[in-house]
Each structure stands twice: as C-alpha cells, then as structure tokens.
C-alpha cells in the first residue's frame, strides 16, 4: 500500500536520480516528491523481510499472522496511517488465504481494489464454508483448480456486491495455476 514519509522511513530527492547515493549525501524529499510506498505482509513465522524487499527501495515489512484474529485491525490501522489509495495484492495464495484476501477487501472500504492469484485449494478437511465438497467432485487437479477459481469469484461478488469483478486465465504465467481475479470498488 502506498504511504507518506514517517519518522521510521526516510525519503530523499536526489536518490530518485541516483538510487546508490548514500543517505548522508541525499537531500530530504518534500511530501509531494515521495513516490508510492509498499507495505508487505507475509503469513506466520520468520522475521526477515522477503527477498523482494530490496533495502534500497521504499517499503515497510510487517510480519503479521494473516489468518489471526488481529490481522484485519492491524491492516486497517496501517491503511489509516498511510492515508493513500490502496490495492490489496495476493500472489500465489495457498488454501484459505484467497478467502482471507477477499474478507479483507470486503471489510476495509479504504482498499479500492483487490488482485489475487490463487494457488492450491484448501484441504478436504476444511469446513464446508472454506472448502465446499463440490471442489473435489473431479479427481483431476485442473478441474479442481477451475472449480476453486469459480468459487472464489462467486465469493468475491457476494462479499462486495458493488465491486466490478473480473477474472482471467493468463497463459503467459508459466504455471497451471494462472488464474487472476480482480475486484475494483465502484465510485460512490
């Protein structure tokens, strides 16, 4: 999610032209000079920022339990701190994480869009509301994945009925798990 400068993250004017410039030689940026800022969050465990978060880039990393009870409150607080338009992006979401992303989009009206790319299905032992038995009617993994994607699209449409929901299989993604689902809130 984009953010404005804070005491914990410094941004500098001339580092835009020369990103390798040491902070000691950089000029502080004005508010309008600060580009978008990424806030990343990953499941449970681990304390290091993921490899995508290059120390030379502007980001904040949060090690939150995405499935935990406090996640939505933590995310809401962060979005209020940021105060900028936000898109929720979920890539390679395994199991119920796709449903959690949909839940977050529905619960947080300050998130203007959701883009998710689901991965594997939830387990058969999950409750019916998480893993409908219809997902496992076929023994073919491709058919199960397609049923999961249809289920997620229906859940998103039901969770945020005013959102414009689109979906597509993207053949350029070099994986059989190449479905992308998007939801964009319509302007009020």
PDB file of N, CA, C and O in Angstrom, residues 4-5 16 25 29-30 41 45 50 62 70-71 78 86 88 95-96 126 142-143 149 152 156 164 170 180 186-187:
ATOM      1  N   UNK A   4       3.028   7.800   3.019  1.00  0.00           N
ATOM      2  CA  UNK A   4       3.751   9.050   3.084  1.00  0.00           C
ATOM      3  C   UNK A   4       4.933   8.877   4.013  1.00  0.00           C
ATOM      4  O   UNK A   4       4.992   7.930   4.780  1.00  0.00           O
ATOM      5  N   UNK A   5       5.904   9.798   3.975  1.00  0.00           N
ATOM      6  CA  UNK A   5       7.065   9.642   4.820  1.00  0.00           C
ATOM      7  C   UNK A   5       6.681   9.666   6.288  1.00  0.00           C
ATOM      8  O   UNK A   5       5.745  10.334   6.694  1.00  0.00           O
ATOM      9  N   UNK A  16      16.296   9.664  -6.132  1.00  0.00           N
ATOM     10  CA  UNK A  16      15.475   9.246  -7.262  1.00  0.00           C
ATOM     11  C   UNK A  16      16.334   9.169  -8.520  1.00  0.00           C
ATOM     12  O   UNK A  16      16.225   8.255  -9.312  1.00  0.00           O
ATOM     13  N   UNK A  25      24.476  11.813   1.880  1.00  0.00           N
ATOM     14  CA  UNK A  25      24.665  12.803   0.832  1.00  0.00           C
ATOM     15  C   UNK A  25      23.355  13.219   0.172  1.00  0.00           C
ATOM     16  O   UNK A  25      23.350  14.006  -0.768  1.00  0.00           O
ATOM     17  N   UNK A  29      13.371  14.757   0.964  1.00  0.00           N
ATOM     18  CA  UNK A  29      12.325  14.988  -0.038  1.00  0.00           C
ATOM     19  C   UNK A  29      11.182  15.787   0.553  1.00  0.00           C
ATOM     20  O   UNK A  29      10.917  15.746   1.741  1.00  0.00           O
ATOM     21  N   UNK A  30      10.513  16.522  -0.316  1.00  0.00           N
ATOM     22  CA  UNK A  30       9.267  17.183   0.057  1.00  0.00           C
ATOM     23  C   UNK A  30       8.162  16.132   0.002  1.00  0.00           C
ATOM     24  O   UNK A  30       8.281  15.119  -0.671  1.00  0.00           O
ATOM     25  N   UNK A  41       3.213  -7.827   3.807  1.00  0.00           N
ATOM     26  CA  UNK A  41       2.916  -8.680   4.937  1.00  0.00           C
ATOM     27  C   UNK A  41       2.933 -10.108   4.450  1.00  0.00           C
ATOM     28  O   UNK A  41       2.489 -10.404   3.349  1.00  0.00           O
ATOM     29  N   UNK A  45       5.413 -16.583  10.999  1.00  0.00           N
ATOM     30  CA  UNK A  45       6.793 -17.027  11.162  1.00  0.00           C
ATOM     31  C   UNK A  45       7.770 -16.182  10.393  1.00  0.00           C
ATOM     32  O   UNK A  45       7.414 -15.381   9.539  1.00  0.00           O
ATOM     33  N   UNK A  50      11.086 -10.369   3.048  1.00  0.00           N
ATOM     34  CA  UNK A  50      11.264 -11.254   1.904  1.00  0.00           C
ATOM     35  C   UNK A  50      12.260 -10.670   0.914  1.00  0.00           C
ATOM     36  O   UNK A  50      12.530  -9.469   0.907  1.00  0.00           O
ATOM     37  N   UNK A  62       5.823  -6.048   7.400  1.00  0.00           N
ATOM     38  CA  UNK A  62       5.116  -6.388   8.629  1.00  0.00           C
ATOM     39  C   UNK A  62       4.989  -7.899   8.710  1.00  0.00           C
ATOM     40  O   UNK A  62       4.512  -8.521   7.766  1.00  0.00           O
ATOM     41  N   UNK A  70      -6.295 -10.649  14.853  1.00  0.00           N
ATOM     42  CA  UNK A  70      -5.948  -9.224  14.860  1.00  0.00           C
ATOM     43  C   UNK A  70      -5.526  -8.685  13.489  1.00  0.00           C
ATOM     44  O   UNK A  70      -5.315  -7.480  13.342  1.00  0.00           O
ATOM     45  N   UNK A  71      -5.427  -9.547  12.479  1.00  0.00           N
ATOM     46  CA  UNK A  71      -4.907  -9.107  11.184  1.00  0.00           C
ATOM     47  C   UNK A  71      -5.699  -7.951  10.577  1.00  0.00           C
ATOM     48  O   UNK A  71      -5.122  -6.953  10.140  1.00  0.00           O
ATOM     49  N   UNK A  78      -2.789   0.289   9.660  1.00  0.00           N
ATOM     50  CA  UNK A  78      -1.725   0.659   8.717  1.00  0.00           C
ATOM     51  C   UNK A  78      -2.283   1.500   7.573  1.00  0.00           C
ATOM     52  O   UNK A  78      -1.687   2.496   7.162  1.00  0.00           O
ATOM     53  N   UNK A  86      -5.166   2.427  -1.891  1.00  0.00           N
ATOM     54  CA  UNK A  86      -4.526   1.145  -1.645  1.00  0.00           C
ATOM     55  C   UNK A  86      -5.145   0.049  -2.497  1.00  0.00           C
ATOM     56  O   UNK A  86      -6.352  -0.017  -2.667  1.00  0.00           O
ATOM     57  N   UNK A  88      -4.985  -4.167  -2.614  1.00  0.00           N
ATOM     58  CA  UNK A  88      -4.587  -5.378  -1.906  1.00  0.00           C
ATOM     59  C   UNK A  88      -4.190  -6.403  -2.956  1.00  0.00           C
ATOM     60  O   UNK A  88      -4.982  -6.732  -3.836  1.00  0.00           O
ATOM     61  N   UNK A  95      -4.539 -22.245  -0.329  1.00  0.00           N
ATOM     62  CA  UNK A  95      -5.680 -22.592   0.503  1.00  0.00           C
ATOM     63  C   UNK A  95      -6.574 -21.417   0.842  1.00  0.00           C
ATOM     64  O   UNK A  95      -6.958 -20.614  -0.018  1.00  0.00           O
ATOM     65  N   UNK A  96      -6.872 -21.280   2.127  1.00  0.00           N
ATOM     66  CA  UNK A  96      -7.830 -20.287   2.600  1.00  0.00           C
ATOM     67  C   UNK A  96      -7.287 -18.855   2.550  1.00  0.00           C
ATOM     68  O   UNK A  96      -8.034 -17.917   2.829  1.00  0.00           O
ATOM     69  N   UNK A 126     -11.066 -29.074   5.610  1.00  0.00           N
ATOM     70  CA  UNK A 126     -11.529 -27.735   5.996  1.00  0.00           C
ATOM     71  C   UNK A 126     -13.058 -27.728   6.045  1.00  0.00           C
ATOM     72  O   UNK A 126     -13.719 -28.504   5.358  1.00  0.00           O
ATOM     73  N   UNK A 142      -6.692 -30.122 -12.422  1.00  0.00           N
ATOM     74  CA  UNK A 142      -7.042 -28.950 -13.227  1.00  0.00           C
ATOM     75  C   UNK A 142      -8.505 -28.585 -13.028  1.00  0.00           C
ATOM     76  O   UNK A 142      -8.844 -27.412 -12.850  1.00  0.00           O
ATOM     77  N   UNK A 143      -9.377 -29.572 -13.029  1.00  0.00           N
ATOM     78  CA  UNK A 143     -10.812 -29.326 -12.821  1.00  0.00           C
ATOM     79  C   UNK A 143     -11.064 -28.818 -11.398  1.00  0.00           C
ATOM     80  O   UNK A 143     -11.896 -27.928 -11.189  1.00  0.00           O
ATOM     81  N   UNK A 149     -11.383 -21.589  -8.462  1.00  0.00           N
ATOM     82  CA  UNK A 149     -11.372 -20.226  -9.005  1.00  0.00           C
ATOM     83  C   UNK A 149     -12.792 -19.695  -9.188  1.00  0.00           C
ATOM     84  O   UNK A 149     -13.072 -18.532  -8.862  1.00  0.00           O
ATOM     85  N   UNK A 152     -14.090 -18.781  -5.776  1.00  0.00           N
ATOM     86  CA  UNK A 152     -13.535 -17.514  -5.290  1.00  0.00           C
ATOM     87  C   UNK A 152     -14.193 -16.321  -5.980  1.00  0.00           C
ATOM     88  O   UNK A 152     -14.486 -15.311  -5.340  1.00  0.00           O
ATOM     89  N   UNK A 156     -16.183 -13.424  -3.993  1.00  0.00           N
ATOM     90  CA  UNK A 156     -15.846 -12.000  -4.106  1.00  0.00           C
ATOM     91  C   UNK A 156     -17.080 -11.202  -4.520  1.00  0.00           C
ATOM     92  O   UNK A 156     -17.366 -10.150  -3.949  1.00  0.00           O
ATOM     93  N   UNK A 164     -16.720  -4.149  -9.229  1.00  0.00           N
ATOM     94  CA  UNK A 164     -16.615  -4.672 -10.583  1.00  0.00           C
ATOM     95  C   UNK A 164     -15.626  -5.832 -10.523  1.00  0.00           C
ATOM     96  O   UNK A 164     -14.439  -5.634 -10.270  1.00  0.00           O
ATOM     97  N   UNK A 170      -4.339 -16.457 -17.363  1.00  0.00           N
ATOM     98  CA  UNK A 170      -3.257 -15.736 -18.024  1.00  0.00           C
ATOM     99  C   UNK A 170      -2.239 -16.749 -18.535  1.00  0.00           C
ATOM    100  O   UNK A 170      -1.421 -17.262 -17.759  1.00  0.00           O
ATOM    101  N   UNK A 180      -6.206 -15.129 -12.451  1.00  0.00           N
ATOM    102  CA  UNK A 180      -6.113 -13.849 -11.757  1.00  0.00           C
ATOM    103  C   UNK A 180      -7.529 -13.310 -11.594  1.00  0.00           C
ATOM    104  O   UNK A 180      -8.299 -13.228 -12.552  1.00  0.00           O
ATOM    105  N   UNK A 186     -16.569   0.353  -7.106  1.00  0.00           N
ATOM    106  CA  UNK A 186     -17.136   1.408  -7.938  1.00  0.00           C
ATOM    107  C   UNK A 186     -17.179   2.698  -7.133  1.00  0.00           C
ATOM    108  O   UNK A 186     -17.436   2.668  -5.924  1.00  0.00           O
ATOM    109  N   UNK A 187     -16.955   3.807  -7.802  1.00  0.00           N
ATOM    110  CA  UNK A 187     -17.005   5.109  -7.115  1.00  0.00           C
ATOM    111  C   UNK A 187     -18.406   5.339  -6.597  1.00  0.00           C
ATOM    112  O   UNK A 187     -19.399   5.020  -7.253  1.00  0.00           O
TER     113      UNK A 187
END
